[in-house]
Amino acid sequence: MIKKRRKITGLAASRNNSFTSLLLAVFLGKFCDMIVIPPIMMYILFIILSHHIGFFHKNLSFKIDVSIINEAKSILCLELLRVRSIIEENKMGIIKTDKLVFEYIRRDEEGNVEGITRAVDEVDLDVKQGDFVAILGHNGSGKSTLAKHINAILYPTEGTVWVDGMNTRDEKDLWNIRQEAGMVFQNPDNQIIGQVVEEDVGFGPENMGVPTEEIWERVEESLKAVGMYKYRKYSPNKLSGGQKQRVSIAGVIAMHPKCIVLDEPTAMLDPSGRKEVVRAVRALNDVEGITVVLITHYMEEIIHADKVFVMDKGRIAMQGTPREIFSQVEKLKELRLDVPQVTLLAYELQNSGINLPDGILTVDELTRALLAAVR
């Protein structure tokens, strides 16, 4: 005689439902602590497991209450977001400095110390992968010295610099660091070594062991990005200063580094050339996810940056988003820095009594704000 299976009903079913859902949520929560999975994947995993639990208990007429599932999903998603947030906060960025100090030592002909200049003074920097970071500062503020530490051209007098988790003091990692962090110098003559433009651009990838066919693809792609493809057969010595700078940038772009440090790369370019270079750099950041550290004197170039650091006397004097930085016009003037022309115009209009928001960065923003103010 076949015995009938006992159905779970009433309070017992409710308790079983709650207990099962709790176990499921705890399991996924612990799993989440061990492995970082996007929320949508955890959501799908939860639905699948819930479905199978219902299936396994089909003969017991067992079903998980919908409200319990929804509540468990909400708790699970919140817990997942919390864990992800903690992981992101504790994760080391691709570039990190800890109390970085660098001193230039002047010596006489006999090697005796004549003086010491502290160019970088206890700078803490944390740049995440994929960030577009701008560093501002007047001449002598220490921004270029800081940039040279990222590429391990200079070593800290005190403190530590990490690039993609590698300490720049470790000689064994020097090659890898310079592959991860490409650098474009202010003077292109310090970077161009090839006799022909396309050969110079392909020099970096060739030394990295990139296959020949891919090298030429990268050369073409990089030269087109900076508007120099038609000069690929030229000698760099026949180019203008601005054209040389674009070739230098193409050479770094061709290496496809995780991070590009640009030390006033557009200083020798005309306005049109500056726009082309900045557009190419932004595209690399947006599309390829390459981290960009841009040092510049042109304020209009940094309005699309994720974060801005302002240096003065070797220290970080200000930091924040472009809007936060350019909202403090008077403080920037004290640091001997300019602001974008449209921001300055909006600031002067504010002072004249027109109700405008702080930190206007573009002409479109100013136009909309003025239209709103006169309505």
mmCIF file of C-alpha atoms in Angstrom, residues 156-331:
data_model
loop_
_atom_site.group_PDB
_atom_site.id
_atom_site.type_symbol
_atom_site.label_atom_id
_atom_site.label_comp_id
_atom_site.label_asym_id
_atom_site.label_seq_id
_atom_site.Cartn_x
_atom_site.Cartn_y
_atom_site.Cartn_z
ATOM 1 C CA PRO A 156 60.848 59.038 -3.780
ATOM 2 C CA THR A 157 63.123 60.665 -1.223
ATOM 3 C CA GLU A 158 60.536 59.543 1.314
ATOM 4 C CA GLY A 159 57.222 57.745 1.044
ATOM 5 C CA THR A 160 56.033 55.210 -1.501
ATOM 6 C CA VAL A 161 54.595 55.126 -5.017
ATOM 7 C CA TRP A 162 52.647 52.141 -6.363
ATOM 8 C CA VAL A 163 51.725 51.633 -9.999
ATOM 9 C CA ASP A 164 49.230 48.831 -10.543
ATOM 10 C CA GLY A 165 50.270 47.390 -7.176
ATOM 11 C CA MET A 166 54.016 47.543 -7.959
ATOM 12 C CA ASN A 167 56.388 49.581 -5.817
ATOM 13 C CA THR A 168 58.487 51.904 -7.993
ATOM 14 C CA ARG A 169 61.482 51.266 -5.717
ATOM 15 C CA ASP A 170 61.593 47.595 -6.767
ATOM 16 C CA GLU A 171 64.025 47.364 -9.671
ATOM 17 C CA LYS A 172 62.600 44.016 -10.752
ATOM 18 C CA ASP A 173 59.274 45.712 -11.543
ATOM 19 C CA LEU A 174 60.758 48.712 -13.363
ATOM 20 C CA TRP A 175 60.121 47.336 -16.862
ATOM 21 C CA ASN A 176 56.547 46.359 -16.024
ATOM 22 C CA ILE A 177 55.821 49.740 -14.430
ATOM 23 C CA ARG A 178 56.958 51.596 -17.533
ATOM 24 C CA GLN A 179 54.828 49.321 -19.690
ATOM 25 C CA GLU A 180 51.784 49.990 -17.530
ATOM 26 C CA ALA A 181 52.298 53.764 -17.289
ATOM 27 C CA GLY A 182 53.267 55.476 -20.536
ATOM 28 C CA MET A 183 54.432 59.079 -20.395
ATOM 29 C CA VAL A 184 54.273 61.983 -22.810
ATOM 30 C CA PHE A 185 56.812 64.708 -22.058
ATOM 31 C CA GLN A 186 56.415 68.427 -22.511
ATOM 32 C CA ASN A 187 59.280 68.607 -25.005
ATOM 33 C CA PRO A 188 58.757 66.078 -27.826
ATOM 34 C CA ASP A 189 62.448 66.170 -28.769
ATOM 35 C CA ASN A 190 63.139 64.254 -25.548
ATOM 36 C CA GLN A 191 60.944 61.396 -26.742
ATOM 37 C CA ILE A 192 61.310 61.058 -30.515
ATOM 38 C CA ILE A 193 64.149 58.795 -31.633
ATOM 39 C CA GLY A 194 63.084 57.386 -35.023
ATOM 40 C CA GLN A 195 64.220 58.673 -38.411
ATOM 41 C CA VAL A 196 60.715 58.247 -39.868
ATOM 42 C CA VAL A 197 57.446 59.069 -38.105
ATOM 43 C CA GLU A 198 55.839 55.641 -38.468
ATOM 44 C CA GLU A 199 59.018 53.906 -37.306
ATOM 45 C CA ASP A 200 59.163 56.097 -34.218
ATOM 46 C CA VAL A 201 55.547 55.352 -33.328
ATOM 47 C CA GLY A 202 56.136 51.627 -33.805
ATOM 48 C CA PHE A 203 59.288 51.586 -31.671
ATOM 49 C CA GLY A 204 57.475 51.000 -28.369
ATOM 50 C CA PRO A 205 55.218 48.148 -29.503
ATOM 51 C CA GLU A 206 58.189 46.490 -31.242
ATOM 52 C CA ASN A 207 60.170 46.456 -27.990
ATOM 53 C CA MET A 208 57.150 44.983 -26.221
ATOM 54 C CA GLY A 209 57.187 42.024 -28.625
ATOM 55 C CA VAL A 210 53.968 42.890 -30.428
ATOM 56 C CA PRO A 211 53.560 40.944 -33.732
ATOM 57 C CA THR A 212 54.613 42.937 -36.818
ATOM 58 C CA GLU A 213 51.160 43.023 -38.401
ATOM 59 C CA GLU A 214 49.610 44.368 -35.195
ATOM 60 C CA ILE A 215 52.400 46.958 -34.851
ATOM 61 C CA TRP A 216 51.447 48.539 -38.172
ATOM 62 C CA GLU A 217 47.768 48.458 -37.215
ATOM 63 C CA ARG A 218 48.588 50.280 -33.991
ATOM 64 C CA VAL A 219 50.782 52.792 -35.819
ATOM 65 C CA GLU A 220 47.999 53.633 -38.266
ATOM 66 C CA GLU A 221 45.372 53.827 -35.532
ATOM 67 C CA SER A 222 47.518 56.060 -33.299
ATOM 68 C CA LEU A 223 48.597 58.465 -36.031
ATOM 69 C CA LYS A 224 45.019 58.869 -37.215
ATOM 70 C CA ALA A 225 43.928 59.570 -33.641
ATOM 71 C CA VAL A 226 46.227 62.596 -33.449
ATOM 72 C CA GLY A 227 45.766 63.713 -37.058
ATOM 73 C CA MET A 228 49.273 62.815 -38.221
ATOM 74 C CA TYR A 229 48.653 59.835 -40.489
ATOM 75 C CA LYS A 230 49.476 61.728 -43.687
ATOM 76 C CA TYR A 231 52.921 62.532 -42.228
ATOM 77 C CA ARG A 232 53.773 58.895 -41.495
ATOM 78 C CA LYS A 233 56.607 58.843 -44.091
ATOM 79 C CA TYR A 234 58.106 62.165 -42.968
ATOM 80 C CA SER A 235 61.255 62.662 -40.924
ATOM 81 C CA PRO A 236 60.397 64.037 -37.432
ATOM 82 C CA ASN A 237 63.093 66.690 -37.983
ATOM 83 C CA LYS A 238 60.961 68.212 -40.759
ATOM 84 C CA LEU A 239 57.921 68.625 -38.507
ATOM 85 C CA SER A 240 56.844 71.624 -36.469
ATOM 86 C CA GLY A 241 56.935 71.538 -32.679
ATOM 87 C CA GLY A 242 53.220 70.877 -32.447
ATOM 88 C CA GLN A 243 53.411 68.071 -34.989
ATOM 89 C CA LYS A 244 56.287 66.472 -33.092
ATOM 90 C CA GLN A 245 54.218 66.509 -29.931
ATOM 91 C CA ARG A 246 51.384 64.697 -31.642
ATOM 92 C CA VAL A 247 53.834 62.056 -32.880
ATOM 93 C CA SER A 248 55.064 61.587 -29.303
ATOM 94 C CA ILE A 249 51.516 61.086 -28.084
ATOM 95 C CA ALA A 250 50.864 58.594 -30.884
ATOM 96 C CA GLY A 251 53.940 56.635 -29.816
ATOM 97 C CA VAL A 252 52.564 56.189 -26.313
ATOM 98 C CA ILE A 253 49.029 55.459 -27.521
ATOM 99 C CA ALA A 254 50.432 52.694 -29.745
ATOM 100 C CA MET A 255 51.772 50.865 -26.675
ATOM 101 C CA HIS A 256 48.238 50.538 -25.247
ATOM 102 C CA PRO A 257 49.277 51.134 -21.626
ATOM 103 C CA LYS A 258 46.840 50.942 -18.727
ATOM 104 C CA CYS A 259 47.741 54.487 -17.776
ATOM 105 C CA ILE A 260 48.978 57.495 -19.742
ATOM 106 C CA VAL A 261 50.655 60.412 -17.984
ATOM 107 C CA LEU A 262 50.662 63.551 -20.110
ATOM 108 C CA ASP A 263 52.914 66.353 -18.875
ATOM 109 C CA GLU A 264 51.507 69.467 -20.591
ATOM 110 C CA PRO A 265 51.198 67.600 -23.898
ATOM 111 C CA THR A 266 49.424 70.403 -25.737
ATOM 112 C CA ALA A 267 51.746 73.220 -24.717
ATOM 113 C CA MET A 268 53.198 73.468 -28.224
ATOM 114 C CA LEU A 269 49.973 73.009 -30.165
ATOM 115 C CA ASP A 270 47.602 75.521 -31.714
ATOM 116 C CA PRO A 271 43.941 75.560 -30.504
ATOM 117 C CA SER A 272 42.842 73.181 -33.246
ATOM 118 C CA GLY A 273 45.677 70.769 -32.476
ATOM 119 C CA ARG A 274 44.908 70.912 -28.761
ATOM 120 C CA LYS A 275 41.307 69.939 -29.390
ATOM 121 C CA GLU A 276 42.353 66.981 -31.544
ATOM 122 C CA VAL A 277 44.780 65.675 -28.941
ATOM 123 C CA VAL A 278 42.396 66.102 -26.015
ATOM 124 C CA ARG A 279 39.627 64.435 -28.046
ATOM 125 C CA ALA A 280 41.909 61.467 -28.769
ATOM 126 C CA VAL A 281 42.936 61.170 -25.112
ATOM 127 C CA ARG A 282 39.327 61.331 -23.945
ATOM 128 C CA ALA A 283 38.365 58.629 -26.442
ATOM 129 C CA LEU A 284 41.074 56.345 -25.078
ATOM 130 C CA ASN A 285 39.763 56.938 -21.574
ATOM 131 C CA ASP A 286 36.081 56.499 -22.451
ATOM 132 C CA VAL A 287 36.339 53.619 -24.921
ATOM 133 C CA GLU A 288 39.472 51.714 -23.908
ATOM 134 C CA GLY A 289 39.222 52.434 -20.173
ATOM 135 C CA ILE A 290 42.806 53.703 -20.057
ATOM 136 C CA THR A 291 43.605 55.771 -16.989
ATOM 137 C CA VAL A 292 44.652 59.306 -17.909
ATOM 138 C CA VAL A 293 46.688 61.689 -15.745
ATOM 139 C CA LEU A 294 46.740 65.056 -17.491
ATOM 140 C CA ILE A 295 48.975 67.928 -16.412
ATOM 141 C CA THR A 296 48.047 71.129 -18.175
ATOM 142 C CA HIS A 297 47.839 74.915 -17.998
ATOM 143 C CA TYR A 298 44.794 75.042 -20.254
ATOM 144 C CA MET A 299 41.760 75.023 -17.985
ATOM 145 C CA GLU A 300 39.337 74.136 -20.796
ATOM 146 C CA GLU A 301 41.082 70.778 -21.198
ATOM 147 C CA ILE A 302 40.103 69.465 -17.785
ATOM 148 C CA ILE A 303 36.356 70.147 -17.644
ATOM 149 C CA HIS A 304 35.670 66.490 -18.537
ATOM 150 C CA ALA A 305 38.058 65.069 -15.920
ATOM 151 C CA ASP A 306 36.702 62.842 -13.161
ATOM 152 C CA LYS A 307 38.860 64.514 -10.535
ATOM 153 C CA VAL A 308 41.175 67.505 -10.313
ATOM 154 C CA PHE A 309 44.161 68.000 -8.005
ATOM 155 C CA VAL A 310 45.592 71.499 -7.572
ATOM 156 C CA MET A 311 49.195 71.684 -6.365
ATOM 157 C CA ASP A 312 50.993 74.543 -4.649
ATOM 158 C CA LYS A 313 54.473 74.487 -3.083
ATOM 159 C CA GLY A 314 54.687 70.724 -3.543
ATOM 160 C CA ARG A 315 51.431 69.962 -1.716
ATOM 161 C CA ILE A 316 47.867 69.198 -2.766
ATOM 162 C CA ALA A 317 46.100 72.519 -2.160
ATOM 163 C CA MET A 318 42.694 71.585 -3.608
ATOM 164 C CA GLN A 319 40.974 68.498 -4.923
ATOM 165 C CA GLY A 320 37.531 67.673 -6.253
ATOM 166 C CA THR A 321 35.511 67.515 -9.455
ATOM 167 C CA PRO A 322 36.067 70.230 -12.089
ATOM 168 C CA ARG A 323 32.814 71.894 -11.035
ATOM 169 C CA GLU A 324 33.833 71.898 -7.377
ATOM 170 C CA ILE A 325 37.264 73.335 -8.190
ATOM 171 C CA PHE A 326 36.103 76.023 -10.604
ATOM 172 C CA SER A 327 33.369 77.119 -8.204
ATOM 173 C CA GLN A 328 36.177 78.570 -6.062
ATOM 174 C CA VAL A 329 37.351 81.308 -8.386
ATOM 175 C CA GLU A 330 38.900 83.510 -5.690
ATOM 176 C CA LYS A 331 40.927 80.667 -4.212
#
